[in-house]
């Protein structure tokens, strides 16, 4: 057959990892429109030629961190610790370099900072890939531990070294403006973005990342070392945060104790807004960079405010005063949290459903393109957790054996041991009845949060928003009584409704829209606290009606208020003087919640849903309703804690509930709950909460030393210990409770010694 003059060339394979696509073009168009809106709202700032340079300078650090975060999110993981890594690296460098501390040279200081950042990445990767701790638990714990180290190392103070910075101009020039008129950080941002784009789109690292995030099991079968790929992503993310932290200190020539706080929200939102999928396997690094610019631009538009003028009369003279109308504190994080949730919903509900192509095809009368399926059997199979732990409890004999086989036994024993340690260290203080009930006061807040969290974790979900919902409800109650003149009953009721509404939104996003619970509640984590600060304008409110404050007082005060107090000197009087109203309320809630979880069909549905959701669906259980009710109940418990917080302290502080989500999760896991679902008791959660409260009390206990001096652990370090305890508890749950590591070692030793090994249960 004769050859023709033209031969068909083989079709060029189109890489699935393009450098740029339609999503990035849309972001650019939207940014232009938003900037024009900024010029219209605040021409004094956005109308200047330096405005774009200022926006890019402020974006540079977040953009660099977004480059590392992109690898993590495409891997179907998450890194909540980048903000703390940023702050910790900056803190280590500053303490090493500052003349007020270690006064080291620039090179040793840089090496120390880089070593710390690299260490954080390796620890995150090790716990997620080797120890199999869920990524959000690992990095959330690292977030709080890192924040605790920053506060502990700085002592809450500012560290400055502007004069010594003159000795190392080659490094601190990073934060300066160059001869071309823009900050050098922008160059670093551009370079990191370009290199990252090439690596992700054109190298084996990129292909392995997409394959691992798209279907880890299939990638493993294809010979891709998925564990190494995920480890590498965490190291890259930590190194990106390290570089961003060094860029920041080069500009500021010092740090504050709040360095890096909240940066994780901006970075995650940037990557998701840039088109990456929280479900893994999708995203481009250029999108993350543009997302960082967009989020920073939105932040600038919200923070800069609107120029305004008003007339002020001084005597008989009227004067025009120029000012800025700005949003109150808390509004910006609330908006950013909302942006995060909206951007996360775009991928599964707009992109994967081909909404715009299908709409365009419908307009033209063309066949509709298919909807992209999400998930599949190859990605996630059915499994029942904790079978070995169940077997051990069934084989137990006698009351002591049955107690020790309970998953919450360790927490109960540990709480007793810790109380005995306190009694040994300070018998003069610890053994009094008043101190015992004062400890219960401090544990009531965590106890209420852990009761609701027990239901959520038993469902195999998580609620990262309980501390913020506590703050939202407390702010609502305080604002309505102080600013709006509401009576205590109405204010408390509306505060509970606000908390329940936050839980309903969590449930809607998790159950109806299919978002992972940690993502939905992470968005609420920022939104609820932002709205609470917005309501109170970031101020502390106090002076509430005494009838309301009784909720946080001793029982004797409430009885005296209603003129039914027992006579002094009687046993009833002594008990009423020791017990508080809030403790009694928590006990009632705990008894009711414990009975429902342990003795009713709904409680069994909770365990079935968390143990094996697919099997529970096949058994006819409405798992969506069970999960939704649990999330709403968790938020309602947090709302009750918020109302009690205001009554107990007789004031509201915008920092209410900070870090309480970590305490609640730790309490449930310490108390025998499994982070993978299917287990958990209210008694165990309360025992875990008691462990947390006792550890905090022991760490704040004033110890009398042998030389007569006293020592108290600085409170900045308490959260480091709580974070470490949570990690230990989760690892113990995975390897000892779920994996039966002790049993495996025992059986292996039995085989080596020639003894008959015990029968393994499947």
XYZ file of C-alpha atoms in Angstrom:
762
model
C 0.000 0.000 0.000
C 1.569 3.284 -1.066
C 2.342 5.778 1.597
C 0.514 9.036 1.546
C 2.187 12.369 1.668
C 0.652 13.078 5.042
C 0.805 10.662 7.928
C -1.156 11.006 11.110
C 1.141 11.805 13.995
C 0.454 9.935 17.190
C -1.773 11.990 19.457
C 0.231 13.943 21.978
C -0.475 12.674 25.466
C -1.970 15.417 27.536
C -0.529 15.429 31.011
C -3.109 15.381 33.789
C -0.885 17.755 35.743
C -1.123 20.961 33.755
C 0.596 24.033 35.047
C -2.463 26.217 34.581
C -6.113 25.747 33.752
C -9.469 27.438 33.640
C -9.737 27.603 37.416
C -6.668 29.834 37.667
C -7.982 32.077 34.894
C -11.227 32.458 36.828
C -9.287 33.366 39.963
C -7.377 36.067 38.083
C -10.596 37.581 36.745
C -12.204 37.513 40.187
C -9.117 39.141 41.764
C -9.228 41.971 39.236
C -12.904 42.594 40.001
C -12.241 42.452 43.739
C -9.358 44.894 43.452
C -11.559 47.303 41.499
C -14.103 47.018 44.320
C -11.296 47.796 46.779
C -10.374 50.908 44.802
C -13.996 52.028 44.949
C -14.319 51.299 48.704
C -10.944 52.681 49.821
C -9.225 54.686 47.069
C -6.630 56.033 49.536
C -5.070 52.596 49.860
C -6.041 50.586 46.787
C -5.681 53.573 44.487
C -1.964 53.878 45.214
C 0.658 52.250 42.999
C 2.281 50.655 46.046
C -0.890 48.788 46.993
C -0.237 45.805 44.721
C 3.336 45.539 45.981
C 2.097 45.654 49.593
C -0.482 42.932 48.914
C 2.116 40.694 47.246
C 4.575 41.319 50.087
C 2.002 40.264 52.682
C 1.005 37.308 50.492
C 4.575 36.042 50.045
C 4.816 34.177 53.351
C 1.391 32.577 53.021
C 2.116 31.746 49.381
C 5.317 29.954 50.310
C 3.460 27.922 52.953
C 0.672 27.218 50.446
C 3.258 25.606 48.144
C 4.082 22.995 50.786
C 0.448 22.607 51.843
C -0.541 21.843 48.237
C 1.509 18.635 48.295
C -0.126 17.613 51.585
C -3.713 18.263 50.490
C -3.276 16.568 47.109
C -2.074 13.569 49.142
C -5.503 13.590 50.864
C -3.899 14.736 54.118
C -3.971 17.987 56.078
C -1.384 19.990 58.009
C -2.903 22.162 60.724
C 0.494 22.816 62.293
C 1.982 25.209 59.713
C 1.089 28.310 61.732
C 2.724 26.928 64.863
C 5.738 25.747 62.850
C 6.014 29.260 61.410
C 5.916 30.767 64.921
C 8.207 28.158 66.490
C 10.886 28.537 63.814
C 10.781 32.321 64.149
C 10.975 31.983 67.944
C 13.960 29.623 67.880
C 15.845 31.876 65.470
C 15.033 34.984 67.505
C 16.078 33.502 70.840
C 19.288 32.144 69.332
C 20.162 35.415 67.569
C 18.973 38.019 70.091
C 21.561 39.588 72.378
C 19.044 39.325 75.232
C 19.094 35.522 75.038
C 21.775 33.278 73.460
C 23.439 35.885 71.209
C 24.600 33.378 68.572
C 25.755 34.246 65.085
C 23.436 34.376 62.106
C 24.498 30.977 60.677
C 24.038 28.946 63.903
C 20.707 30.692 64.453
C 19.534 29.787 60.949
C 20.688 26.184 61.336
C 18.832 25.851 64.656
C 15.642 27.227 63.113
C 15.876 24.959 60.059
C 16.541 21.920 62.263
C 13.410 22.662 64.298
C 11.262 23.054 61.171
C 12.630 19.856 59.658
C 12.027 18.049 62.934
C 8.361 19.111 62.991
C 7.882 17.801 59.449
C 9.520 14.478 60.254
C 7.457 14.067 63.422
C 4.214 14.828 61.560
C 5.117 12.409 58.785
C 6.214 9.670 61.193
C 3.023 9.797 63.237
C 0.762 9.888 60.163
C 2.520 7.278 58.023
C 4.231 4.909 60.462
C 2.079 5.140 63.587
C -1.086 5.658 61.490
C -2.432 8.529 63.590
C -5.033 10.521 61.563
C -3.441 13.580 60.012
C -5.814 16.102 61.543
C -5.201 14.711 65.049
C -1.417 14.655 64.577
C -1.165 18.161 63.177
C -3.839 19.624 65.480
C -1.852 18.333 68.440
C 1.349 19.714 66.929
C -0.446 23.042 66.468
C -1.170 23.302 70.195
C 2.198 21.907 71.265
C 3.985 24.343 68.968
C 1.870 27.223 70.244
C 2.683 26.171 73.806
C 6.405 26.168 73.004
C 6.170 29.624 71.451
C 4.432 31.035 74.525
C 6.694 29.137 76.895
C 9.961 30.098 75.215
C 9.043 33.762 74.845
C 7.245 33.989 78.170
C 4.564 35.953 76.340
C 7.049 38.756 75.611
C 8.275 40.475 72.478
C 11.822 39.705 71.304
C 13.580 42.360 69.212
C 17.054 42.610 67.673
C 16.924 45.497 65.187
C 20.418 46.715 66.070
C 22.124 43.338 65.783
C 20.368 42.795 62.437
C 22.775 45.347 60.974
C 25.576 42.782 61.381
C 23.971 40.358 58.891
C 22.600 42.507 56.051
C 22.747 39.620 53.555
C 19.964 37.820 55.469
C 17.836 40.710 56.684
C 17.861 42.195 53.187
C 15.200 39.554 52.468
C 12.639 41.749 54.189
C 13.697 44.965 52.453
C 12.676 46.673 49.235
C 15.053 46.124 46.333
C 16.235 48.513 43.587
C 13.207 47.599 41.443
C 10.834 48.995 44.031
C 9.304 45.838 45.521
C 10.052 43.638 48.512
C 12.523 40.781 48.113
C 10.040 38.382 49.701
C 8.017 38.600 46.502
C 10.986 37.195 44.582
C 11.237 34.256 46.987
C 7.491 33.656 46.653
C 7.762 33.647 42.856
C 10.801 31.350 42.873
C 9.221 28.824 45.271
C 6.018 28.843 43.222
C 7.857 28.284 39.938
C 9.989 25.442 41.301
C 6.997 23.858 42.993
C 4.922 24.069 39.813
C 7.615 22.276 37.853
C 8.112 19.573 40.492
C 4.396 18.895 40.831
C 3.587 18.947 37.126
C 6.711 17.560 35.440
C 8.547 15.204 37.780
C 8.045 11.802 39.340
C 7.400 13.417 42.706
C 4.337 15.091 41.243
C 2.982 11.922 39.614
C 3.455 10.001 42.855
C 1.674 12.728 44.808
C -1.377 12.749 42.525
C -1.535 8.959 42.436
C -1.312 8.665 46.222
C -4.028 11.240 46.804
C -6.304 9.911 44.079
C -6.266 6.269 45.187
C -3.634 5.264 47.712
C -4.413 1.544 47.511
C -4.120 1.471 43.715
C -0.928 3.538 43.913
C 0.543 0.997 46.329
C -0.348 -1.842 43.956
C 1.371 0.120 41.185
C 4.607 0.115 43.156
C 4.509 3.720 44.396
C 5.967 4.075 47.915
C 2.911 5.920 49.261
C 4.227 6.077 52.813
C 7.357 7.854 51.617
C 5.290 10.172 49.408
C 3.136 11.279 52.346
C 6.169 11.669 54.596
C 7.835 13.801 51.929
C 4.799 16.075 51.703
C 4.870 16.805 55.430
C 8.580 17.575 55.306
C 8.019 19.942 52.357
C 5.153 21.624 54.200
C 7.257 22.122 57.325
C 10.232 23.429 55.337
C 7.935 25.863 53.517
C 6.648 27.092 56.905
C 10.285 27.355 58.057
C 11.191 29.517 55.083
C 8.114 31.681 55.679
C 9.043 32.125 59.338
C 12.561 33.223 58.423
C 11.169 35.628 55.824
C 8.975 37.148 58.492
C 11.749 37.693 61.049
C 13.927 39.158 58.295
C 11.241 41.794 57.786
C 10.217 42.441 61.401
C 13.649 41.934 63.046
C 11.826 40.488 66.030
C 8.823 38.445 67.088
C 5.780 38.539 69.365
C 4.262 35.634 71.291
C 1.359 35.582 68.798
C 3.585 34.916 65.772
C 1.928 32.621 63.239
C -1.367 32.360 65.100
C -4.204 31.628 62.656
C -1.870 31.257 59.668
C -3.053 27.682 59.097
C -6.546 28.968 58.225
C -5.211 31.347 55.578
C -2.892 28.708 54.090
C -5.497 25.929 53.916
C -8.106 28.330 52.543
C -5.602 29.510 49.922
C -4.934 25.987 48.651
C -8.625 25.046 48.599
C -9.638 28.331 46.955
C -6.872 27.622 44.433
C -8.732 24.526 43.246
C -7.219 21.689 45.282
C -9.593 18.983 46.496
C -9.842 18.158 50.182
C -10.677 14.638 48.946
C -7.187 14.365 47.432
C -5.790 13.774 43.955
C -6.532 17.224 42.553
C -4.860 20.638 42.651
C -2.179 22.809 41.073
C 0.480 24.789 42.798
C -0.207 27.919 40.770
C -3.796 27.750 42.008
C -2.547 27.697 45.597
C -0.353 30.753 44.937
C -3.230 32.660 43.345
C -5.492 31.519 46.163
C -3.054 33.015 48.671
C -3.129 36.325 46.809
C -6.922 36.247 46.684
C -7.318 35.455 50.388
C -4.830 38.195 51.297
C -6.685 40.629 49.038
C -9.982 39.751 50.706
C -8.328 40.218 54.085
C -7.030 43.640 53.011
C -10.418 44.737 51.707
C -12.074 43.699 54.970
C -9.421 45.155 57.283
C -8.641 48.467 55.570
C -12.151 49.792 56.016
C -13.984 52.643 54.302
C -12.820 56.261 54.589
C -15.452 58.468 56.159
C -15.814 61.915 57.665
C -18.066 63.161 60.414
C -18.832 66.543 61.903
C -17.718 67.208 65.473
C -18.890 70.327 67.283
C -16.360 71.876 69.676
C -18.048 74.747 71.439
C -19.533 76.849 68.627
C -17.117 75.522 65.999
C -17.991 72.598 63.734
C -15.035 70.509 62.560
C -14.769 67.793 59.910
C -12.963 64.736 61.296
C -11.614 62.103 58.938
C -11.774 58.473 60.020
C -12.113 54.881 58.869
C -15.204 52.710 59.228
C -13.836 49.248 59.962
C -15.351 45.898 60.729
C -15.211 44.929 64.414
C -12.654 42.394 65.703
C -13.557 38.855 64.776
C -15.255 39.732 61.494
C -12.226 38.867 59.357
C -11.637 35.349 60.764
C -15.386 34.711 60.494
C -15.319 35.652 56.809
C -12.184 33.598 56.199
C -13.783 30.578 57.863
C -16.810 31.041 55.622
C -14.555 31.286 52.566
C -12.871 28.024 53.581
C -16.197 26.197 53.810
C -17.490 27.611 50.531
C -14.285 26.776 48.698
C -14.284 23.219 50.066
C -17.851 22.760 48.814
C -16.976 23.986 45.323
C -14.922 20.896 44.466
C -17.453 18.126 45.211
C -20.592 20.096 44.332
C -19.466 22.210 41.366
C -16.376 20.658 39.772
C -17.039 16.951 40.227
C -20.679 17.389 39.238
C -19.633 19.263 36.078
C -22.199 21.949 36.876
C -21.046 24.607 34.410
C -20.214 22.241 31.491
C -23.567 20.521 31.974
C -25.367 23.858 32.111
C -23.591 25.024 28.938
C -24.415 21.732 27.208
C -28.057 22.060 28.221
C -28.214 25.602 26.798
C -26.777 24.387 23.470
C -28.954 21.268 23.424
C -25.917 18.969 23.514
C -25.543 15.673 25.456
C -24.745 16.290 29.099
C -21.223 15.347 30.221
C -21.128 12.710 32.965
C -20.871 13.422 36.662
C -17.521 12.371 38.122
C -17.906 9.657 40.732
C -16.375 10.241 44.153
C -14.715 7.466 46.111
C -15.118 3.770 45.509
C -14.491 0.356 46.988
C -10.815 0.483 46.050
C -10.324 3.586 48.147
C -12.236 2.708 51.298
C -13.404 -0.701 52.345
C -15.715 -1.685 55.161
C -14.077 -2.529 58.435
C -15.050 -3.136 62.013
C -12.735 -1.599 64.568
C -11.564 -2.959 67.874
C -12.514 -6.618 67.566
C -9.524 -7.727 69.625
C -10.487 -5.401 72.465
C -14.024 -6.818 72.400
C -12.665 -10.361 72.568
C -10.556 -9.568 75.599
C -13.527 -8.101 77.483
C -15.667 -11.162 76.694
C -12.995 -13.503 78.104
C -12.618 -11.570 81.371
C -13.544 -13.362 84.599
C -14.649 -11.899 87.913
C -15.572 -8.310 88.827
C -11.964 -7.108 88.861
C -11.240 -8.790 85.532
C -14.337 -7.265 83.955
C -13.386 -3.831 85.282
C -9.815 -4.057 84.011
C -11.109 -5.230 80.605
C -13.171 -2.049 80.263
C -11.661 0.500 77.902
C -12.276 3.289 80.421
C -10.619 1.461 83.345
C -7.194 2.993 82.678
C -8.601 6.539 82.817
C -10.402 5.874 86.098
C -7.267 4.361 87.660
C -5.094 7.209 86.321
C -7.451 9.837 87.776
C -7.225 8.189 91.197
C -3.414 7.957 90.955
C -3.096 11.629 89.970
C -5.286 12.686 92.880
C -3.088 10.648 95.231
C 0.022 12.313 93.747
C -1.469 15.727 94.518
C -2.283 14.590 98.039
C 1.304 13.419 98.500
C 2.835 16.638 97.158
C 0.595 19.091 99.044
C -1.431 17.300 101.748
C -2.111 20.626 103.475
C -3.989 21.923 100.445
C -5.005 18.957 98.313
C -6.883 16.942 100.938
C -9.451 19.594 101.848
C -13.084 19.216 100.792
C -13.107 22.718 99.305
C -10.138 21.925 97.059
C -11.791 18.727 95.819
C -14.904 20.593 94.756
C -12.857 23.469 93.345
C -11.159 20.900 91.122
C -14.617 19.798 90.022
C -15.413 23.401 89.116
C -12.402 23.564 86.826
C -13.318 20.240 85.267
C -17.031 21.003 84.674
C -16.319 22.921 81.468
C -14.175 20.151 79.968
C -16.592 17.539 81.309
C -19.562 19.033 79.457
C -17.572 19.311 76.236
C -16.355 15.718 76.555
C -19.905 14.394 77.050
C -20.997 15.725 73.669
C -17.664 14.806 72.073
C -18.162 11.181 73.191
C -21.161 10.829 70.874
C -19.309 12.436 67.957
C -16.147 10.341 68.313
C -18.162 7.151 68.844
C -19.691 7.975 65.437
C -16.167 8.065 63.930
C -16.496 11.836 63.446
C -14.707 14.719 65.191
C -15.762 18.175 66.326
C -12.986 20.772 66.299
C -15.411 23.638 66.943
C -16.550 22.984 70.533
C -14.240 25.594 72.085
C -15.352 28.216 69.563
C -19.042 27.311 69.990
C -18.521 27.771 73.732
C -17.148 31.260 73.012
C -20.032 32.045 70.606
C -22.711 31.052 73.129
C -20.945 32.875 75.959
C -20.617 36.005 73.816
C -24.272 35.822 72.773
C -25.464 35.459 76.362
C -23.222 38.260 77.659
C -24.050 40.598 74.769
C -27.811 40.152 75.129
C -27.764 40.813 78.890
C -25.223 43.635 78.908
C -25.882 45.494 75.657
C -29.484 44.602 74.798
C -30.998 44.408 78.276
C -32.397 40.887 77.935
C -33.411 38.993 81.063
C -31.102 36.088 81.997
C -33.565 33.362 80.999
C -34.100 34.738 77.492
C -30.399 35.480 76.991
C -29.391 31.960 78.045
C -32.057 30.396 75.816
C -30.944 32.375 72.750
C -27.315 31.503 73.515
C -28.232 27.816 73.534
C -30.085 28.273 70.247
C -26.976 29.926 68.745
C -24.834 26.980 69.830
C -27.341 24.452 68.495
C -27.447 26.382 65.196
C -23.661 26.032 64.894
C -24.048 22.297 65.480
C -26.799 22.130 62.869
C -24.506 23.784 60.319
C -21.769 21.290 61.209
C -24.245 18.445 60.698
C -25.540 19.894 57.433
C -22.059 20.235 55.970
C -20.914 16.840 57.216
C -23.992 14.717 56.521
C -25.850 16.448 53.689
C -22.898 17.909 51.778
C -20.515 15.046 52.506
C -17.600 17.063 53.891
C -15.226 15.327 56.309
C -16.277 16.269 59.835
C -12.886 17.746 60.696
C -13.090 20.107 57.694
C -16.643 21.251 58.420
C -15.919 21.823 62.111
C -12.579 23.476 61.308
C -14.487 26.109 59.348
C -16.873 26.546 62.283
C -13.826 26.705 64.585
C -12.943 30.072 63.018
C -16.442 31.292 62.189
C -17.961 30.814 65.653
C -15.078 32.486 67.473
C -15.004 35.305 64.943
C -18.742 35.938 65.302
C -18.420 35.874 69.090
C -15.657 38.485 69.001
C -17.695 40.456 66.452
C -20.718 40.573 68.788
C -18.728 41.927 71.712
C -16.399 44.066 69.547
C -13.486 42.161 71.082
C -14.197 43.600 74.538
C -14.654 42.008 77.942
C -18.222 42.256 79.283
C -19.217 41.997 82.944
C -21.803 43.079 85.562
C -24.622 40.622 84.925
C -27.739 40.090 87.075
C -27.078 38.127 90.261
C -29.889 35.716 89.415
C -27.898 34.648 86.367
C -24.583 34.413 88.216
C -26.105 31.801 90.535
C -25.557 29.213 87.784
C -21.840 29.410 88.520
C -22.060 29.775 92.308
C -22.096 27.271 95.149
C -25.405 25.556 95.861
C -25.707 27.327 99.211
C -25.717 30.709 97.447
C -28.584 29.622 95.202
C -30.549 28.240 98.164
C -29.941 31.446 100.141
C -31.108 33.520 97.161
C -34.393 31.626 97.148
C -34.466 31.718 100.989
C -34.466 27.941 101.476
C -30.900 27.515 102.787
C -30.353 24.940 105.566
C -29.138 26.079 108.975
C -25.439 26.617 109.549
C -23.557 23.812 111.216
C -25.710 21.074 109.718
C -24.477 18.392 107.311
C -26.792 19.670 104.583
C -25.277 23.141 104.921
C -21.711 21.803 104.623
C -22.598 19.805 101.500
C -24.426 22.743 99.917
C -21.465 25.003 100.707
C -19.075 22.621 98.921
C -21.121 21.604 95.871
C -21.666 24.051 92.997
C -24.760 24.430 90.828
C -22.789 23.861 87.632
C -21.337 20.595 88.946
C -24.817 19.299 89.727
C -25.978 20.322 86.255
C -23.065 18.489 84.646
C -23.803 15.369 86.696
C -27.450 15.389 85.549
C -26.413 15.818 81.885
C -23.795 13.076 82.258
C -26.292 10.607 83.785
C -28.884 11.221 81.068
C -26.325 11.101 78.240
C -24.717 7.982 79.712
C -28.040 6.154 79.957
C -28.965 7.083 76.377
C -25.601 5.938 75.027
C -25.387 2.696 77.000
C -28.993 1.553 77.427
C -31.101 2.787 74.505
C -31.409 1.804 70.838
C -30.069 5.214 69.790
C -26.850 4.585 71.716
C -26.401 1.249 69.968
C -26.990 3.007 66.651
C -24.170 5.430 67.537
C -21.771 2.552 68.211
C -22.890 0.708 65.074
C -22.444 3.810 62.931
C -18.921 4.398 64.212
C -17.917 0.738 64.171
C -18.966 0.022 60.581
C -21.060 2.652 58.842
C -21.663 0.587 55.726
C -22.921 -2.400 57.727
C -25.096 -0.064 59.813
C -26.655 1.315 56.619
C -27.355 -2.233 55.409
C -28.970 -2.992 58.795
C -31.463 -0.185 58.255
C -29.908 2.387 60.591
C -30.283 5.970 59.444
C -26.607 6.760 59.990
C -26.968 10.274 58.586
C -29.538 11.156 61.236
C -27.455 9.547 63.998
C -24.370 11.556 63.015
C -26.363 14.794 62.694
C -27.981 14.407 66.132
C -24.581 13.703 67.682
C -23.001 16.825 66.170
C -25.915 19.009 67.304
C -25.754 17.485 70.802
C -22.011 18.173 70.960
C -22.575 21.821 70.055
C -25.414 22.059 72.585
C -23.138 20.755 75.348
C -20.589 23.402 74.322
C -23.338 26.043 74.444
C -24.279 24.996 77.990
C -20.597 25.238 78.929
C -20.494 28.750 77.438
C -23.447 29.963 79.509
C -21.915 28.439 82.651
C -18.564 30.062 81.782
C -20.139 33.544 81.848
C -21.987 32.872 85.098
C -18.973 31.349 86.846
C -16.521 34.126 85.928
C -19.235 36.834 86.025
C -17.746 38.171 82.820
C -17.030 37.289 79.205
C -13.557 37.276 77.691
C -13.063 36.847 73.906
C -10.454 34.157 74.650
C -13.124 31.915 76.209
C -12.835 28.262 75.238
C -9.422 28.528 73.601
C -7.729 25.109 73.301
C -10.752 23.401 74.890
C -11.316 21.295 71.771
C -7.963 19.650 72.438
C -8.954 18.977 76.060
C -12.294 17.459 75.023
C -10.786 15.174 72.369
C -8.015 14.110 74.747
C -10.563 13.394 77.504
C -12.602 11.075 75.271
C -9.547 9.214 73.921
C -7.969 8.881 77.380
C -11.345 7.636 78.616
C -11.389 4.699 76.216
C -12.929 6.233 73.113
C -11.458 5.360 69.744
C -10.587 8.040 67.222
C -11.797 5.564 64.584
C -15.246 5.252 66.148
C -17.305 2.437 67.611
C -16.295 2.971 71.236
C -16.652 5.479 74.033
C -18.503 5.877 77.314
C -19.629 8.984 79.156
C -18.051 7.652 82.352
C -14.747 7.190 80.540
C -14.935 10.672 79.031
C -15.546 12.201 82.466
C -12.639 10.195 83.859
C -10.509 11.510 80.993
C -11.699 15.051 81.732
C -10.747 14.499 85.383
C -7.272 13.401 84.240
C -6.932 16.618 82.212
C -8.151 18.770 85.115
C -5.859 17.006 87.601
C -2.832 17.366 85.326
C -3.533 21.080 84.938
C -3.944 21.398 88.704
C -0.729 19.478 89.412
C 1.241 21.546 86.908
C -0.026 24.765 88.515
C 0.552 23.480 92.062
C 2.961 25.516 94.142
C 5.607 23.089 95.375
C 7.660 23.807 98.483
C 11.296 22.873 97.813
C 13.782 21.577 100.344
C 15.495 24.969 100.648
C 12.199 26.620 101.576
C 11.633 28.194 98.181
C 8.576 27.459 96.040
C 8.197 26.487 92.391
C 5.217 26.749 90.022
C 5.237 25.454 86.448
C 4.608 28.391 84.033
C 1.116 27.980 82.566
C 2.449 28.515 79.041
C 3.787 24.956 79.133
C 0.565 23.247 80.250
C -0.783 22.856 76.714
C 2.446 21.153 75.644
C 1.816 18.442 78.239
C -1.873 18.096 77.274
C -0.906 17.741 73.596
C 1.668 15.077 74.409
C -0.901 13.190 76.470
C -3.357 13.266 73.554
C -0.754 11.879 71.153
C 0.177 9.128 73.592
C -3.504 8.270 74.106
C -4.215 8.083 70.366
C -1.126 5.978 69.663
C -2.089 3.700 72.530
C -5.596 3.336 71.122
C -4.284 2.457 67.655
C -1.547 0.034 68.669
C -2.620 -1.408 72.012
C -6.416 -1.309 71.932
C -7.118 -1.708 68.225
C -3.970 -3.504 67.089
C -3.536 -5.643 70.222
C 0.220 -5.033 70.120
C 0.729 -6.598 73.544
C -1.130 -9.719 72.436
C 0.926 -9.949 69.260
C 4.179 -9.740 71.233
C 2.901 -12.329 73.702
C 1.931 -14.743 70.930
C 5.276 -14.259 69.199
C 7.161 -14.999 72.417
C 4.969 -18.063 72.966
C 5.812 -19.414 69.516
C 9.535 -18.893 70.140
C 9.372 -20.713 73.474
C 7.434 -23.622 71.958
C 4.304 -23.001 74.025
C 0.867 -23.264 72.456
C -0.150 -19.754 71.423
C -3.605 -18.553 72.317
C -6.164 -18.525 69.600
C -6.217 -15.336 67.576
C -9.630 -13.750 67.116
C -10.625 -12.096 63.896
